[in-house]
Short mmCIF file of C-alpha atoms in Angstrom, two decimals:
data_model
loop_
_atom_site.label_atom_id
_atom_site.label_comp_id
_atom_site.label_asym_id
_atom_site.label_seq_id
_atom_site.Cartn_x
_atom_site.Cartn_y
_atom_site.Cartn_z
CA MET T 1333 108.74 125.22 123.33
CA ILE T 1334 110.17 122.66 120.90
CA ILE T 1335 110.64 124.06 117.39
CA ASP T 1336 110.44 121.15 114.96
CA LEU T 1337 111.65 122.05 111.47
CA ARG T 1338 112.75 118.59 110.35
CA SER T 1339 109.92 118.31 107.82
CA ASP T 1340 106.38 119.45 107.04
CA THR T 1341 105.38 115.84 107.73
CA VAL T 1342 105.47 116.51 111.49
CA THR T 1343 102.21 118.48 111.42
CA LYS T 1344 99.16 117.40 113.42
CA PRO T 1345 95.57 117.48 112.15
CA THR T 1346 93.70 120.69 112.95
CA LYS T 1347 90.45 120.68 114.93
CA GLY T 1348 88.43 121.12 111.74
CA MET T 1349 90.29 118.28 110.05
CA LYS T 1350 89.66 115.94 112.97
CA GLU T 1351 85.96 116.77 112.94
CA ALA T 1352 85.82 115.99 109.21
CA MET T 1353 87.60 112.69 109.79
CA PHE T 1354 85.40 111.56 112.67
CA SER T 1355 82.19 112.32 110.80
CA ALA T 1356 83.19 110.76 107.46
CA PRO T 1357 80.97 108.05 105.93
CA VAL T 1358 83.11 104.99 105.23
CA GLY T 1359 83.03 101.58 103.57
CA ASP T 1360 85.46 98.94 102.33
CA ASP T 1361 87.65 100.70 99.76
CA VAL T 1362 89.22 97.49 98.43
CA PHE T 1363 85.68 96.59 97.32
CA GLY T 1364 85.32 100.14 95.98
CA GLU T 1365 82.68 100.93 98.59
CA ASP T 1366 84.16 103.80 100.60
CA PRO T 1367 82.26 106.94 99.54
CA THR T 1368 84.74 109.36 101.09
CA VAL T 1369 87.73 107.80 99.34
CA SER T 1370 85.81 107.90 96.06
CA ALA T 1371 84.94 111.56 96.65
CA LEU T 1372 88.59 112.45 97.29
CA GLU T 1373 89.77 110.57 94.20
CA GLU T 1374 87.16 112.27 92.03
CA LYS T 1375 87.97 115.68 93.53
CA ILE T 1376 91.71 115.54 92.85
CA ALA T 1377 91.29 114.07 89.36
CA SER T 1378 88.85 116.83 88.46
CA LEU T 1379 91.13 119.48 89.93
CA PHE T 1380 93.95 118.46 87.57
CA GLY T 1381 91.67 117.75 84.62
CA MET T 1382 92.68 114.08 84.56
CA GLU T 1383 90.48 111.02 84.27
CA ALA T 1384 91.03 109.18 87.55
CA SER T 1385 93.09 108.84 90.70
CA ILE T 1386 93.89 106.33 93.43
CA PHE T 1387 94.39 106.94 97.16
CA CYS T 1388 97.49 105.34 98.70
CA PRO T 1389 99.22 105.36 102.10
CA SER T 1390 102.32 107.26 100.96
CA GLY T 1391 104.01 109.28 98.25
CA THR T 1392 106.66 106.60 97.94
CA MET T 1393 103.94 104.15 96.97
CA THR T 1394 102.31 106.47 94.42
CA ASN T 1395 105.69 107.20 92.83
CA GLN T 1396 106.64 103.54 92.74
CA ILE T 1397 103.29 102.54 91.26
CA ALA T 1398 103.83 105.12 88.51
CA ILE T 1399 107.26 103.68 87.75
CA ARG T 1400 105.75 100.19 87.54
CA LEU T 1401 103.14 101.50 85.09
CA HIS T 1402 105.65 103.23 82.83
CA THR T 1403 108.55 100.75 82.81
CA ARG T 1404 109.25 97.06 82.48
CA ILE T 1405 112.34 94.93 83.00
CA GLN T 1406 115.40 96.21 81.06
CA THR T 1407 114.02 99.72 80.64
CA GLU T 1408 115.30 103.00 82.08
CA VAL T 1409 114.01 106.05 83.96
CA ILE T 1410 115.52 109.52 83.40
CA CYS T 1411 115.54 111.81 86.44
CA HIS T 1412 117.70 114.31 88.31
CA LYS T 1413 120.40 112.76 90.51
CA TYR T 1414 118.76 114.33 93.58
CA SER T 1415 115.27 112.97 92.83
CA HIS T 1416 113.30 111.56 95.73
CA ILE T 1417 112.40 108.48 93.64
CA TYR T 1418 116.12 107.67 93.46
CA LEU T 1419 117.54 108.85 96.80
CA TYR T 1420 114.77 108.28 99.32
CA GLU T 1421 112.57 105.39 98.21
CA GLY T 1422 114.68 102.43 99.27
CA GLY T 1423 115.94 101.44 95.84
CA GLY T 1424 112.37 100.97 94.68
CA ILE T 1425 113.11 101.61 90.99
CA MET T 1426 115.17 98.42 91.00
CA SER T 1427 113.37 96.32 93.60
CA ASN T 1428 109.81 97.07 92.48
CA SER T 1429 110.24 97.50 88.72
CA LEU T 1430 113.60 95.92 87.81
CA ALA T 1431 114.38 99.07 85.87
CA SER T 1432 117.57 101.05 85.39
CA VAL T 1433 117.96 104.78 86.05
CA LYS T 1434 119.88 107.56 84.31
CA LEU T 1435 120.79 110.41 86.66
CA LEU T 1436 121.19 113.94 85.35
CA GLU T 1437 122.81 117.07 86.77
CA GLY T 1438 120.82 120.28 86.93
CA ASN T 1439 120.56 123.62 88.69
CA LEU T 1440 118.69 123.39 92.01
CA GLY T 1441 117.54 119.87 91.19
CA LYS T 1442 115.90 120.66 87.86
CA ILE T 1443 116.57 119.22 84.41
CA THR T 1444 115.90 120.61 80.92
CA ALA T 1445 114.37 119.35 77.69
CA SER T 1446 117.75 119.37 75.94
CA GLN T 1447 119.23 117.21 78.70
CA VAL T 1448 116.37 114.74 78.41
CA ALA T 1449 116.73 114.51 74.62
CA ALA T 1450 120.47 113.92 74.94
CA SER T 1451 119.96 111.19 77.55
CA ILE T 1452 117.56 108.95 75.63
CA ASN T 1453 119.30 105.68 74.84
CA PRO T 1454 119.74 104.56 71.22
CA ASP T 1455 118.04 101.43 69.91
CA ASP T 1456 120.96 99.22 70.85
CA ILE T 1457 121.04 95.79 72.51
CA HIS T 1458 123.74 97.05 74.88
CA ALA T 1459 121.54 99.75 76.45
CA PRO T 1460 118.25 99.64 78.37
CA GLU T 1461 115.28 101.13 76.57
CA THR T 1462 114.37 104.60 77.83
CA THR T 1463 110.64 104.64 78.64
CA MET T 1464 110.05 107.27 81.31
CA VAL T 1465 111.06 110.71 82.59
CA SER T 1466 110.34 111.83 86.15
CA LEU T 1467 110.36 115.42 87.45
CA GLU T 1468 109.91 116.67 91.03
CA ASN T 1469 108.02 119.82 91.98
CA THR T 1470 108.88 121.37 94.31
CA MET T 1471 112.40 119.94 94.30
CA ASN T 1472 113.27 118.88 97.84
CA LYS T 1473 117.06 118.70 97.44
CA GLY T 1474 116.96 121.90 95.40
CA GLY T 1475 115.76 123.82 98.44
CA GLY T 1476 112.10 123.72 97.42
CA SER T 1477 112.84 125.06 93.95
CA ILE T 1478 109.93 125.39 91.51
CA TYR T 1479 109.59 124.14 87.96
CA GLU T 1480 107.89 126.79 85.85
CA LEU T 1481 105.30 125.51 83.38
CA GLU T 1482 107.43 127.00 80.58
CA GLU T 1483 110.24 124.62 81.59
CA VAL T 1484 107.99 121.56 81.60
CA ILE T 1485 106.22 122.04 78.25
CA PRO T 1486 109.44 121.48 76.18
CA ILE T 1487 110.18 118.33 78.22
CA LYS T 1488 106.68 117.07 77.45
CA LYS T 1489 107.31 117.68 73.73
CA VAL T 1490 110.51 115.63 73.86
CA CYS T 1491 108.65 112.81 75.62
CA GLU T 1492 105.93 112.85 72.98
CA GLU T 1493 108.49 112.84 70.17
CA TYR T 1494 110.29 109.78 71.58
CA GLY T 1495 107.25 107.97 72.98
CA LEU T 1496 108.25 108.38 76.64
CA LYS T 1497 105.94 108.62 79.63
CA LEU T 1498 106.25 111.72 81.84
CA HIS T 1499 105.64 111.47 85.58
CA LEU T 1500 105.58 114.22 88.20
CA ASP T 1501 106.54 113.61 91.80
CA GLY T 1502 104.34 116.41 93.08
CA ALA T 1503 104.94 115.80 96.78
CA ARG T 1504 104.82 119.57 97.35
CA LEU T 1505 103.07 120.55 94.12
CA PHE T 1506 100.57 122.80 95.89
CA ASN T 1507 103.46 124.78 97.38
CA ALA T 1508 104.54 125.48 93.80
CA LEU T 1509 101.03 126.27 92.57
CA VAL T 1510 100.31 128.88 95.24
CA GLU T 1511 103.50 130.68 94.22
CA THR T 1512 103.07 130.52 90.44
CA GLY T 1513 99.29 130.92 90.38
CA ASP T 1514 99.08 128.25 87.66
CA ASN T 1515 95.84 126.38 87.06
CA PRO T 1516 96.28 122.74 88.17
CA LYS T 1517 94.67 121.63 84.91
CA GLU T 1518 97.61 123.16 83.02
CA TRP T 1519 99.88 120.78 84.92
CA GLY T 1520 97.59 117.81 84.47
CA ALA T 1521 97.78 118.34 80.72
CA GLN T 1522 101.57 117.85 80.72
CA PHE T 1523 101.91 114.57 82.59
CA ASP T 1524 100.84 110.96 82.19
CA THR T 1525 100.77 110.56 85.97
CA ILE T 1526 101.13 112.89 88.96
CA SER T 1527 101.82 111.89 92.55
CA ILE T 1528 100.32 114.28 95.11
CA CYS T 1529 101.17 114.09 98.81
CA LEU T 1530 98.62 115.15 101.43
CA SER T 1531 100.78 114.64 104.53
CA LYS T 1532 103.35 117.37 103.92
CA GLY T 1533 102.34 121.02 103.56
CA LEU T 1534 98.64 120.16 103.44
CA GLY T 1535 98.90 118.76 106.96
CA CYS T 1536 97.08 115.41 106.67
CA PRO T 1537 98.16 112.55 108.93
CA VAL T 1538 98.43 110.00 106.08
CA GLY T 1539 98.00 109.71 102.36
CA SER T 1540 98.96 110.45 98.76
CA LEU T 1541 97.17 110.16 95.44
CA LEU T 1542 98.27 109.06 92.00
CA VAL T 1543 96.41 110.83 89.19
CA GLY T 1544 96.30 109.63 85.58
CA SER T 1545 94.20 108.02 82.87
CA LYS T 1546 91.42 105.53 83.66
CA THR T 1547 93.53 102.78 82.08
CA ASP T 1548 96.60 103.58 84.18
CA ILE T 1549 94.66 103.93 87.42
CA LYS T 1550 92.89 100.61 86.84
CA ARG T 1551 96.32 98.99 86.51
CA ALA T 1552 97.52 100.99 89.52
CA ARG T 1553 94.91 99.34 91.74
CA LYS T 1554 96.42 95.93 91.04
CA VAL T 1555 99.93 97.24 91.72
CA ARG T 1556 98.75 98.93 94.94
CA LYS T 1557 97.27 95.60 96.04
CA VAL T 1558 100.51 93.67 95.58
CA MET T 1559 102.42 96.41 97.42
CA GLY T 1560 100.08 96.02 100.39
CA GLY T 1561 98.45 99.40 99.90
CA GLY T 1562 94.82 98.30 99.77
CA MET T 1563 93.08 99.91 102.76
CA ARG T 1564 89.61 99.16 104.09
CA GLN T 1565 87.68 101.96 105.84
CA ALA T 1566 90.15 104.50 104.52
CA GLY T 1567 87.52 107.24 104.32
CA PHE T 1568 88.57 108.50 107.74
CA LEU T 1569 91.94 109.36 106.16
CA ALA T 1570 90.48 110.54 102.86
CA ALA T 1571 88.26 112.99 104.71
CA ALA T 1572 91.40 114.72 105.98
CA GLY T 1573 92.51 115.11 102.36
CA ILE T 1574 89.22 116.66 101.28
CA TYR T 1575 89.36 119.07 104.21
CA ALA T 1576 92.97 120.02 103.40
CA LEU T 1577 92.17 120.73 99.75
CA ASP T 1578 89.23 122.91 100.78
CA HIS T 1579 90.87 124.79 103.66
CA GLN T 1580 94.67 124.47 103.78
CA VAL T 1581 96.07 125.27 100.34
CA ALA T 1582 96.07 129.08 100.26
CA ARG T 1583 97.75 129.28 103.67
CA LEU T 1584 100.89 127.60 102.25
CA LYS T 1585 102.02 131.12 101.32
CA GLU T 1586 102.41 131.79 105.04
CA ASP T 1587 104.88 128.91 105.33
CA HIS T 1588 106.86 130.33 102.42
CA GLY T 1589 107.10 133.75 104.01
CA ARG T 1590 108.34 132.28 107.28
CA ALA T 1591 110.90 130.12 105.45
CA LYS T 1592 112.32 133.21 103.74
CA ALA T 1593 112.53 135.03 107.08
CA LEU T 1594 114.16 132.00 108.67
CA GLY T 1595 116.74 131.88 105.88
CA GLU T 1596 117.60 135.52 106.46
CA MET T 1597 118.11 134.80 110.16
CA LEU T 1598 120.49 131.96 109.33
CA LEU T 1599 122.53 134.16 106.97
CA LYS T 1600 123.35 136.47 109.87
CA LYS T 1601 125.49 133.75 111.41
CA SER T 1602 129.18 133.76 110.47
CA PHE T 1603 129.19 129.98 109.98
CA VAL T 1604 126.37 130.15 107.36
CA PRO T 1605 127.90 131.65 104.18
CA GLU T 1606 124.95 130.61 102.01
CA VAL T 1607 121.29 129.65 102.13
CA LEU T 1608 119.96 128.14 98.91
CA PRO T 1609 117.34 130.39 97.29
CA VAL T 1610 114.15 130.04 99.34
CA ALA T 1611 111.30 129.63 96.86
CA THR T 1612 108.75 127.84 99.03
CA ASN T 1613 108.86 126.31 102.52
CA ILE T 1614 112.38 124.85 102.57
CA ALA T 1615 115.53 126.63 103.71
CA ILE T 1616 118.84 124.80 103.25
CA ALA T 1617 121.85 126.32 105.01
CA ARG T 1618 125.41 125.70 103.84
CA LEU T 1619 127.90 125.61 106.74
CA ASP T 1620 131.50 126.74 106.95
CA GLY T 1621 133.89 125.75 109.72
CA ILE T 1622 131.47 123.45 111.53
CA THR T 1623 129.85 120.13 110.66
CA PRO T 1624 126.11 119.52 110.33
CA GLU T 1625 126.34 117.12 113.27
CA PHE T 1626 127.85 119.81 115.51
CA PHE T 1627 125.32 122.42 114.37
CA LEU T 1628 122.39 120.04 114.96
CA GLU T 1629 123.75 119.25 118.42
CA LYS T 1630 123.84 122.95 119.30
CA LEU T 1631 120.37 123.46 117.83
CA GLY T 1632 119.15 120.53 119.92
CA GLU T 1633 120.41 122.25 123.06
CA LYS T 1634 118.11 125.13 122.07
CA HIS T 1635 115.23 122.68 121.45
CA ILE T 1636 115.33 123.23 117.69
CA LYS T 1637 115.09 120.23 115.35
CA ALA T 1638 116.39 120.14 111.77
CA VAL T 1639 118.06 117.52 109.54
CA LYS T 1640 121.44 117.00 107.91
CA PHE T 1641 121.04 117.31 104.15
CA GLY T 1642 124.58 116.81 102.88
CA PRO T 1643 128.21 116.94 104.05
CA ASP T 1644 127.88 120.70 104.75
CA LEU T 1645 124.11 121.25 104.56
CA VAL T 1646 121.25 121.45 107.08
CA ARG T 1647 117.58 121.63 106.04
CA PHE T 1648 114.77 123.53 107.77
CA VAL T 1649 111.14 123.09 106.65
CA THR T 1650 108.28 125.36 107.72
CA HIS T 1651 104.69 124.14 108.10
CA HIS T 1652 101.32 125.05 109.61
CA ASP T 1653 102.45 124.11 113.13
CA PHE T 1654 105.27 126.68 112.90
CA GLY T 1655 103.69 130.08 113.42
CA ASP T 1656 104.92 133.64 113.86
CA ASP T 1657 105.57 133.05 117.56
CA HIS T 1658 107.78 130.07 116.68
CA LEU T 1659 109.60 132.15 114.07
CA GLU T 1660 110.28 134.91 116.60
CA GLU T 1661 111.51 132.37 119.15
CA PHE T 1662 113.70 130.69 116.51
CA GLY T 1663 115.33 134.08 115.83
CA LYS T 1664 116.08 134.56 119.52
CA ARG T 1665 117.57 131.12 119.97
CA ILE T 1666 119.63 131.16 116.77
CA GLY T 1667 120.92 134.57 117.77
CA GLU T 1668 122.36 133.06 120.95
CA LEU T 1669 124.52 130.57 119.05
#
């Protein structure tokens, strides 16, 4: 048995999801004629109480489209220094939008309203104009940490005061929502745009959505086109998203429970002095006395896959293809190291 904990993107479609995909009515979505894509876009927009959404191949694309919408040349994006939009999207802020970025520190990957206010550039020809703030929930590099709504509302107020756009990289937003119990509409009310990934915890093979105003999403379609994201009979993929939203959200709590148990197993090892607080489905182990490369090599010998996440960090991510039997087997194998 191979235990793959590199990411929740390694999941395979369930039987029910495949059946939904194979039976989906489709059309040409670039012409706006795919009924299943339209149904998914309407469903997610309604869920968050926002006007419209657009279906894209990836979360990188939805994030980068949002940045294009909210910036222009010689403007600046405020985000945490560990943000996915900065670290893991190929320099897209610069290459796609010709924008600058201001990187902030923050506990477990989160920033505060006071930090945002202090980071807004003055009206000065020497500085780029601040136009956008981006948050990430859950925060990948923060060990799956969760922004509470009470932390976001003050940031929204700062953005309104200074005329800034507020974007949410919600790649694992549903992981946060099942923990907090918040109504998605409460989150939709705080942001100009939200990126939602379907291919992580929700288990779809492909796809993310960008949610926002009708005006922004109309512009987003043109940006998606130039990025090569216009898909034709995409309803086969959109059907997986509809199925996931209907059937695979509540079960995310199971992934969180297994991640916590996995973290406790790791802490029993003498070479793991710390596991970052496990809030959702990510457990990040800090190593002492060994390198991540050496640890991953030893894990590989036990047919366990994980990823290096820093000079002394290794990340494990639980998902719907990692069940109780896998957790038990992981405990046995890690105990042998």
